């Protein structure tokens, strides 16, 4: 654990006794020393000392860089590895109402039934129960929860539980009844209401769970505010000092402003993606990408082009493995996509677009390129979220030509390898969530975590090893070095929010956002990267998380 030492004579700890005639040292706030400081600058320099004042780095280098500075606080890093704070360029941070159950750590259907039953007793009959995060891949029974499971657990409460990834959900009979979903209900556009082998509804809805969720009373901001703040602080414990929240409304952005106004400087820096609400509404809103400050700002416009592989509904060029025709679905028509892209681009917004299947990716690239041809902008920084099924080389060349970037989630290669193996084969499987290939085409690739799970270490592990939960290696030629993965999770994420001159590396003039790890990520066996923990997180030179507190 790094030690924090307070002293008015801290210079004595950092250098030999000097000449009494030397120049009076410059007063600064904090000196970090005796560390292995991975700066992630252009030269990938390793330093031992960082000097911080007024929230920013003023000097980086070897031990003697501290000569000439005097600080009331010094942090002895004890030889530990320090680096820039992680920048999670695609994640989802949501407050949770009382009815919510966290299912991310649920490991059996029996456990899930117990959680639902407990919540029903807590809330009483008639109240909605919601939850998020279950996955059949980690259930002891190796199956999904179904309608009958929820009926047994909470027959008098409507229940809707969303799968990890957000592309499918399971409802109980009461929830389906309230939503008027039955055997006569036509299949929704861009989604599926599943039936079991017996022909009855099994409760699973893919991509269009809104036909049930629209009935759930909307939680007030007051109900979820404290949990939102708590979840944001959890990000600091993961070393995340900046994030892009990937889904939001103009109304919700006002709540983010309220929260950050109350807790300025103690929460991760955030950029908030918002949905396009039409030219008139966006003009009345009066702001666009980049407006805000270095704590909270507007991010890009969010568009969903297709679904995902937890549905499955990712839109692919070739049919899914074992299917003669099914290729997934678009979430909107090509005409709707074209309209939103051109309107948002013309209004000088950045675009961050969800596209998972190769057909969805290529459609999106073509529409972005057409918008840029019609209305050129040299620094648009439009990007694709996900990029799971690798498109053609020609499509990637076009991305590089038009400076269309990617924020990729290599952790999906780890957590979703069962889904990918079920629905993809050949090169599509081996090159899932590609990294090296798009980089070789000249595309800017940042790394992020989305929600499977939030946290950088799983993504770095998968980026470096290309291993799934099964232990299988997928496309070893897509792997990155550890240094490349670290830059993807820091400096390259800063680029997507137009802030690469402000953060993402430890260099003079940049924000003093830094983390200390308990193990050396550069020398550890890559198979143990997920064991690494964050010991300290510093935001603007202030300690905002310490593992021993």
XYZ file of C-alpha atoms in Angstrom:
549
model
C 0.000 0.000 0.000
C 1.297 3.434 -0.883
C 1.988 5.591 2.180
C 0.869 9.208 2.389
C 3.277 11.372 4.378
C 2.513 14.905 5.486
C 5.412 17.223 6.248
C 6.368 20.823 5.790
C 9.901 19.601 5.060
C 9.001 16.930 2.559
C 11.918 17.868 0.366
C 14.222 16.226 2.898
C 12.600 12.882 2.113
C 13.176 13.249 -1.567
C 16.702 14.533 -1.990
C 19.991 14.762 -0.214
C 20.702 17.758 1.961
C 21.369 20.661 -0.360
C 23.374 23.826 -0.267
C 21.826 26.471 1.987
C 22.245 28.957 -0.822
C 20.067 27.069 -3.277
C 16.930 28.676 -4.772
C 13.821 28.502 -2.581
C 11.780 25.458 -3.682
C 8.472 25.954 -5.482
C 5.473 25.188 -3.302
C 3.197 22.465 -4.712
C 0.354 20.338 -3.358
C 1.614 16.751 -3.644
C 4.672 14.766 -4.686
C 4.325 11.082 -5.599
C 7.656 9.251 -5.429
C 9.329 5.834 -5.254
C 6.970 4.303 -7.789
C 6.922 2.550 -11.122
C 4.885 5.198 -12.893
C 3.597 4.115 -16.293
C 2.950 7.448 -17.992
C 1.464 6.083 -21.254
C 2.914 9.097 -23.058
C 4.045 8.893 -26.674
C 7.366 7.309 -25.649
C 5.673 4.958 -23.119
C 8.010 6.396 -20.489
C 8.381 4.868 -17.036
C 8.991 7.418 -14.269
C 9.365 7.273 -10.489
C 8.062 10.708 -9.475
C 5.054 12.894 -10.284
C 4.603 16.437 -8.973
C 1.037 17.775 -8.705
C -0.330 21.237 -8.020
C -3.869 22.610 -8.246
C -5.213 19.361 -9.667
C -2.742 19.084 -12.514
C 0.594 17.440 -13.169
C 3.475 19.907 -13.347
C 6.450 17.519 -13.534
C 7.113 13.823 -14.257
C 10.435 12.011 -14.169
C 13.070 10.292 -12.055
C 13.696 10.919 -8.357
C 15.580 14.149 -8.972
C 12.530 15.747 -10.616
C 11.319 16.530 -7.089
C 14.332 18.766 -6.475
C 13.118 22.315 -6.477
C 9.647 21.472 -5.165
C 8.275 21.451 -1.644
C 4.892 19.921 -0.793
C 2.835 19.495 2.370
C 1.939 15.971 1.213
C 4.094 13.258 -0.310
C 2.930 9.827 -1.348
C 5.492 7.042 -1.065
C 4.325 4.588 -3.711
C 6.478 1.865 -2.196
C 7.624 0.666 -5.594
C 4.041 -0.009 -6.706
C 2.854 0.546 -10.254
C 0.932 3.776 -10.819
C -0.701 4.803 -14.083
C -3.363 7.118 -15.501
C -6.891 6.475 -14.280
C -8.960 4.278 -16.575
C -11.326 5.965 -19.026
C -14.314 3.704 -19.661
C -15.581 5.055 -22.968
C -18.779 2.974 -23.049
C -20.587 1.992 -19.873
C -24.020 2.234 -18.258
C -24.513 3.790 -14.828
C -28.045 3.700 -13.457
C -29.594 4.365 -10.086
C -31.726 1.563 -8.674
C -35.213 1.838 -7.160
C -36.353 -0.338 -4.254
C -38.006 -2.855 -6.588
C -34.674 -3.655 -8.278
C -32.659 -6.868 -7.764
C -28.981 -7.042 -8.725
C -28.601 -10.390 -10.518
C -25.025 -9.956 -11.735
C -23.676 -12.379 -9.127
C -26.578 -14.868 -9.231
C -25.277 -18.346 -10.002
C -28.355 -20.591 -10.069
C -32.045 -20.495 -10.936
C -32.772 -21.587 -7.376
C -30.868 -18.585 -6.019
C -32.710 -16.280 -8.425
C -36.079 -17.648 -7.302
C -35.086 -16.956 -3.722
C -34.099 -13.375 -4.546
C -37.427 -12.758 -6.273
C -39.387 -14.351 -3.425
C -37.552 -12.220 -0.849
C -38.263 -9.054 -2.834
C -41.961 -9.975 -3.117
C -42.183 -10.298 0.669
C -40.372 -6.974 1.074
C -42.646 -5.058 -1.314
C -45.998 -6.792 -0.805
C -48.488 -8.092 -3.401
C -49.094 -6.147 -6.594
C -45.797 -4.257 -6.676
C -43.511 -4.568 -9.681
C -40.230 -6.447 -9.260
C -37.394 -5.738 -11.682
C -33.809 -6.890 -11.938
C -30.809 -7.002 -14.203
C -27.755 -9.112 -14.849
C -28.696 -12.796 -15.023
C -26.903 -15.014 -17.521
C -27.584 -18.655 -18.311
C -23.879 -19.094 -19.014
C -23.072 -18.950 -15.293
C -26.195 -20.651 -13.905
C -25.653 -24.045 -12.259
C -28.584 -25.346 -14.304
C -27.081 -23.932 -17.549
C -30.434 -22.546 -18.623
C -32.354 -19.300 -18.600
C -34.912 -18.411 -15.941
C -38.380 -18.852 -17.412
C -41.928 -17.712 -16.725
C -42.695 -20.696 -14.492
C -39.697 -19.956 -12.261
C -40.930 -16.428 -11.623
C -44.525 -17.587 -11.158
C -43.387 -19.938 -8.399
C -41.374 -17.197 -6.690
C -43.814 -14.284 -6.932
C -47.277 -15.238 -8.199
C -48.858 -12.006 -6.908
C -46.252 -9.558 -8.251
C -45.529 -8.642 -11.866
C -41.866 -9.499 -12.512
C -39.498 -8.525 -15.344
C -35.835 -9.553 -15.114
C -33.405 -8.385 -17.800
C -30.487 -10.496 -18.990
C -26.916 -9.209 -18.783
C -26.364 -7.157 -21.904
C -29.916 -5.814 -21.957
C -31.107 -7.527 -25.134
C -33.611 -9.942 -23.607
C -35.726 -10.314 -20.487
C -38.010 -12.826 -18.801
C -41.455 -11.948 -17.442
C -43.834 -13.871 -15.225
C -47.454 -14.622 -16.071
C -48.860 -11.616 -14.221
C -46.542 -9.210 -16.042
C -47.484 -10.737 -19.408
C -51.173 -10.548 -18.517
C -50.909 -6.872 -17.578
C -49.107 -6.195 -20.867
C -51.799 -8.145 -22.756
C -49.192 -10.492 -24.184
C -50.650 -13.907 -24.995
C -50.566 -16.611 -27.640
C -52.558 -14.394 -30.015
C -50.140 -11.463 -29.753
C -48.365 -10.872 -33.091
C -44.586 -10.882 -33.060
C -43.298 -7.328 -32.540
C -41.207 -5.566 -35.134
C -37.475 -5.951 -34.367
C -38.065 -8.463 -31.575
C -39.312 -11.912 -30.549
C -41.861 -13.167 -28.011
C -40.608 -16.684 -27.361
C -42.573 -19.905 -27.044
C -41.299 -23.054 -25.405
C -41.250 -26.550 -26.873
C -44.810 -27.001 -25.588
C -46.024 -24.059 -27.657
C -46.741 -21.922 -24.602
C -45.147 -18.563 -23.819
C -41.961 -19.175 -21.831
C -41.772 -15.556 -20.652
C -38.661 -14.596 -22.629
C -38.861 -11.497 -24.819
C -35.940 -10.602 -27.059
C -35.108 -6.965 -27.910
C -38.676 -5.695 -27.342
C -39.038 -6.077 -23.592
C -40.454 -2.545 -23.707
C -43.867 -4.064 -24.438
C -43.821 -5.087 -20.779
C -41.435 -2.567 -19.220
C -43.551 0.376 -20.423
C -46.046 -0.548 -17.683
C -43.513 -0.244 -14.856
C -43.986 3.010 -12.923
C -41.061 5.305 -13.599
C -38.859 5.786 -10.559
C -38.368 9.361 -9.458
C -34.896 10.852 -9.484
C -35.145 11.156 -5.709
C -35.721 7.378 -5.423
C -32.606 6.461 -7.374
C -30.269 9.378 -6.658
C -28.425 7.888 -3.686
C -27.871 4.571 -5.447
C -26.631 6.428 -8.548
C -24.065 8.263 -6.433
C -23.021 5.000 -4.785
C -22.594 3.238 -8.126
C -20.518 6.129 -9.456
C -18.267 5.883 -6.411
C -17.895 2.151 -7.038
C -16.281 3.069 -10.365
C -13.491 4.825 -8.469
C -12.720 1.562 -6.661
C -12.189 -0.012 -10.100
C -9.753 2.730 -11.059
C -12.219 4.402 -13.424
C -11.667 8.159 -13.214
C -13.629 9.038 -16.370
C -16.534 7.370 -18.142
C -19.020 7.760 -20.959
C -22.539 6.874 -19.846
C -23.924 5.368 -23.027
C -27.679 5.975 -22.726
C -29.598 9.040 -21.612
C -32.323 11.555 -22.356
C -32.190 15.329 -22.344
C -34.338 15.264 -19.204
C -31.984 12.809 -17.483
C -29.001 15.031 -18.266
C -30.477 17.667 -15.964
C -30.366 15.120 -13.120
C -26.712 14.366 -13.873
C -26.035 18.099 -13.632
C -27.811 18.201 -10.277
C -25.826 15.252 -8.892
C -22.488 16.572 -10.127
C -23.288 20.018 -8.782
C -23.669 18.490 -5.309
C -20.635 16.177 -5.535
C -18.199 18.034 -7.746
C -14.722 16.536 -7.598
C -15.696 13.346 -5.767
C -17.228 11.378 -8.664
C -15.645 10.098 -11.893
C -15.560 12.599 -14.721
C -18.469 11.797 -17.035
C -19.682 12.412 -20.563
C -23.345 11.563 -21.134
C -24.674 10.187 -24.407
C -28.214 11.307 -25.245
C -30.825 10.186 -27.742
C -31.712 12.340 -30.733
C -35.128 13.855 -30.020
C -35.579 15.694 -33.315
C -34.188 18.967 -34.685
C -36.641 21.225 -32.839
C -36.115 19.631 -29.414
C -32.345 19.553 -29.833
C -32.276 23.177 -30.984
C -34.380 24.202 -27.987
C -32.006 22.275 -25.725
C -29.331 24.652 -26.966
C -26.281 22.510 -26.216
C -24.289 19.807 -27.963
C -21.354 17.416 -27.630
C -18.561 18.838 -25.481
C -20.624 21.418 -23.620
C -19.940 21.268 -19.897
C -16.655 21.142 -18.001
C -13.940 18.650 -17.076
C -16.229 16.967 -14.513
C -19.452 16.602 -16.536
C -20.139 17.182 -20.200
C -22.418 16.152 -23.015
C -21.198 13.213 -25.056
C -22.382 11.998 -28.456
C -25.821 11.161 -29.779
C -26.698 7.482 -29.176
C -28.321 5.380 -31.900
C -29.131 1.650 -31.761
C -28.742 0.088 -35.215
C -29.221 -3.561 -34.207
C -29.452 -5.826 -31.172
C -26.836 -8.086 -29.624
C -25.928 -11.746 -29.246
C -27.643 -12.171 -25.889
C -30.946 -11.859 -27.785
C -29.786 -12.836 -30.342
C -30.605 -9.967 -32.677
C -27.302 -8.628 -34.033
C -27.784 -7.960 -37.765
C -25.312 -10.045 -39.765
C -24.500 -10.500 -43.445
C -24.700 -14.293 -43.294
C -27.194 -16.430 -41.340
C -26.369 -17.437 -37.792
C -24.646 -20.757 -37.206
C -27.124 -23.586 -37.716
C -29.742 -21.279 -39.258
C -30.726 -21.254 -42.910
C -32.036 -17.684 -42.982
C -31.995 -15.882 -39.622
C -29.540 -12.953 -39.629
C -30.842 -10.880 -36.729
C -32.701 -7.606 -37.114
C -32.208 -3.886 -37.485
C -33.533 -1.760 -34.631
C -34.626 0.958 -37.051
C -35.040 1.246 -40.786
C -32.147 2.367 -42.990
C -34.180 5.489 -43.774
C -34.560 6.316 -40.071
C -30.848 5.753 -39.505
C -29.979 8.019 -42.432
C -32.282 10.773 -41.168
C -30.929 10.782 -37.603
C -27.283 10.618 -38.684
C -27.637 13.484 -41.144
C -29.669 15.680 -38.799
C -27.340 15.151 -35.834
C -24.188 15.522 -37.912
C -25.480 18.720 -39.542
C -26.212 20.102 -36.056
C -22.540 19.532 -35.088
C -23.175 16.668 -32.688
C -20.789 13.750 -32.357
C -22.354 10.315 -32.949
C -21.660 7.153 -30.918
C -23.577 4.364 -32.639
C -24.395 0.853 -31.373
C -23.603 -1.604 -34.186
C -22.757 -5.251 -33.423
C -23.385 -7.381 -36.516
C -21.287 -6.910 -39.646
C -24.323 -5.949 -41.739
C -25.292 -3.290 -39.187
C -21.699 -2.062 -39.056
C -21.360 -1.714 -42.828
C -24.735 0.035 -43.125
C -23.674 2.502 -40.419
C -20.287 3.153 -42.035
C -21.966 3.888 -45.374
C -24.440 6.306 -43.798
C -21.753 8.122 -41.801
C -19.575 8.422 -44.904
C -22.510 9.798 -46.906
C -23.240 12.387 -44.203
C -19.581 13.420 -44.153
C -19.504 13.713 -47.947
C -22.582 15.931 -47.799
C -21.354 18.025 -44.863
C -17.589 17.584 -44.252
C -16.258 18.013 -40.711
C -12.588 17.386 -40.025
C -12.901 16.715 -36.283
C -16.254 14.951 -35.961
C -14.908 11.911 -34.043
C -17.979 9.793 -34.781
C -17.522 6.231 -33.554
C -19.101 2.800 -33.350
C -19.899 1.097 -30.067
C -19.138 -2.659 -30.023
C -18.065 -3.732 -33.557
C -18.468 -7.417 -32.636
C -18.620 -9.174 -36.018
C -15.732 -7.945 -38.133
C -16.846 -6.301 -41.397
C -15.026 -6.452 -44.716
C -11.571 -5.016 -45.221
C -13.085 -2.472 -47.605
C -15.461 -1.291 -44.880
C -12.587 -0.891 -42.422
C -10.577 1.029 -45.009
C -13.557 3.361 -45.377
C -13.670 3.826 -41.598
C -10.026 4.863 -41.610
C -10.574 7.172 -44.592
C -13.445 8.961 -42.841
C -11.870 8.860 -39.349
C -14.659 6.743 -37.870
C -13.441 5.264 -34.579
C -14.446 2.303 -32.382
C -14.925 1.751 -28.687
C -14.517 -2.004 -28.327
C -15.410 -4.344 -25.437
C -12.922 -7.254 -25.392
C -14.454 -8.416 -22.111
C -17.351 -9.717 -24.229
C -14.920 -12.225 -25.738
C -14.535 -13.562 -22.198
C -18.088 -13.344 -20.836
C -20.040 -14.130 -24.017
C -17.909 -16.869 -25.558
C -20.755 -19.334 -25.030
C -23.167 -17.076 -26.955
C -20.657 -16.504 -29.740
C -19.913 -20.224 -30.050
C -23.640 -20.911 -30.315
C -24.377 -18.352 -33.018
C -21.088 -17.840 -34.907
C -18.468 -20.063 -36.504
C -15.329 -19.822 -38.614
C -13.720 -16.399 -38.943
C -16.779 -14.702 -37.475
C -16.202 -16.566 -34.222
C -12.419 -16.337 -34.195
C -12.371 -12.597 -34.862
C -15.190 -11.616 -32.505
C -14.646 -8.155 -31.013
C -11.547 -7.579 -33.162
C -8.767 -5.291 -31.987
C -5.583 -5.819 -33.979
C -7.221 -5.977 -37.408
C -9.056 -2.628 -37.253
C -5.949 -1.023 -35.745
C -3.901 -2.379 -38.645
C -6.404 -0.713 -40.987
C -5.638 2.621 -39.318
C -8.791 2.843 -37.190
C -8.683 4.495 -33.759
C -9.727 1.785 -31.240
C -10.548 2.595 -27.616
C -11.447 -0.094 -25.062
C -14.422 -0.014 -22.708
C -16.466 -2.380 -20.564
C -20.177 -1.733 -21.222
C -21.871 -3.918 -18.579
C -20.422 -7.419 -18.880
C -18.976 -6.633 -16.372
C -18.102 -3.012 -15.639
C -14.418 -2.857 -14.755
C -11.237 -2.714 -16.826
C -9.328 -5.816 -15.697
C -11.580 -8.338 -17.472
C -11.301 -6.340 -20.681
C -7.524 -5.993 -20.443
C -7.203 -9.722 -19.713
C -9.309 -10.616 -22.756
C -7.573 -8.076 -24.997
C -4.187 -9.588 -24.151
C -5.080 -13.311 -23.981
C -8.182 -13.482 -26.244
C -9.532 -16.157 -23.876
C -13.182 -16.842 -23.155
C -14.667 -18.122 -19.900
C -14.312 -21.619 -21.345
C -10.548 -21.160 -21.690
C -10.794 -21.233 -25.477
C -8.612 -18.743 -27.349
C -10.369 -16.774 -30.096
C -8.259 -15.268 -32.847
C -4.906 -14.969 -31.092
C -3.780 -12.653 -33.888
C -6.276 -10.059 -32.590
C -4.462 -9.821 -29.225
C -2.840 -6.625 -27.978
C 0.190 -6.091 -25.805
C -0.500 -4.972 -22.244
C 0.762 -1.467 -23.062
C -1.581 -1.260 -26.053
C -4.515 -2.409 -23.938
C -3.701 0.153 -21.245
C -3.588 2.952 -23.816
C -6.912 1.711 -25.203
C -8.440 2.062 -21.745
C -6.941 5.508 -21.092
C -5.594 7.876 -23.738
C -7.626 6.456 -26.614
C -10.805 6.849 -24.577
C -9.888 10.467 -23.875
C -9.705 11.026 -27.636
C -13.361 10.019 -28.016
C -14.403 12.861 -25.699
C -12.005 15.369 -27.328
C -9.905 15.409 -24.138
C -6.626 13.714 -25.072
C -4.784 16.935 -24.208
C -6.391 16.936 -20.744
C -6.141 13.345 -19.535
C -5.345 9.761 -20.469
C -1.603 9.954 -19.803
C 0.576 11.310 -17.002
C 2.227 14.351 -18.551
C 2.829 17.947 -17.446
C -0.271 20.080 -17.858
C -2.729 17.202 -17.693
C -5.245 16.447 -14.969
C -3.758 14.493 -12.064
C -6.047 11.463 -12.450
C -3.955 8.486 -11.344
C -4.355 5.013 -9.863
C -2.067 2.698 -7.890
C -2.290 -1.076 -8.472
C -1.488 -3.840 -5.994
C 0.449 -5.841 -8.634
C 2.564 -4.950 -11.650
C 0.314 -5.313 -14.677
C 3.319 -5.137 -17.023
C 5.126 -8.151 -15.556
C 2.340 -10.325 -14.136
C 1.427 -13.548 -15.948
C -1.393 -12.380 -18.266
C -3.589 -15.221 -16.990
C -3.647 -13.433 -13.618
C -4.506 -9.919 -14.815
C -8.046 -10.263 -13.449
C -6.566 -10.749 -9.957
C -5.128 -7.217 -9.935
C -6.853 -4.748 -7.622
C -6.753 -0.972 -7.362
C -5.184 0.274 -4.121
C -5.680 4.004 -4.601
C -7.519 6.312 -6.986
C -6.592 9.987 -7.279
C -8.855 12.439 -9.103
C -7.442 15.862 -9.824
C -4.734 15.229 -7.248
C -7.277 14.313 -4.522
C -7.496 10.847 -2.971
C -11.020 9.595 -3.760
C -10.568 5.860 -3.080
C -8.233 3.804 -0.898
C -8.579 0.051 -0.511
C -7.605 0.116 3.159
C -10.292 2.656 4.116
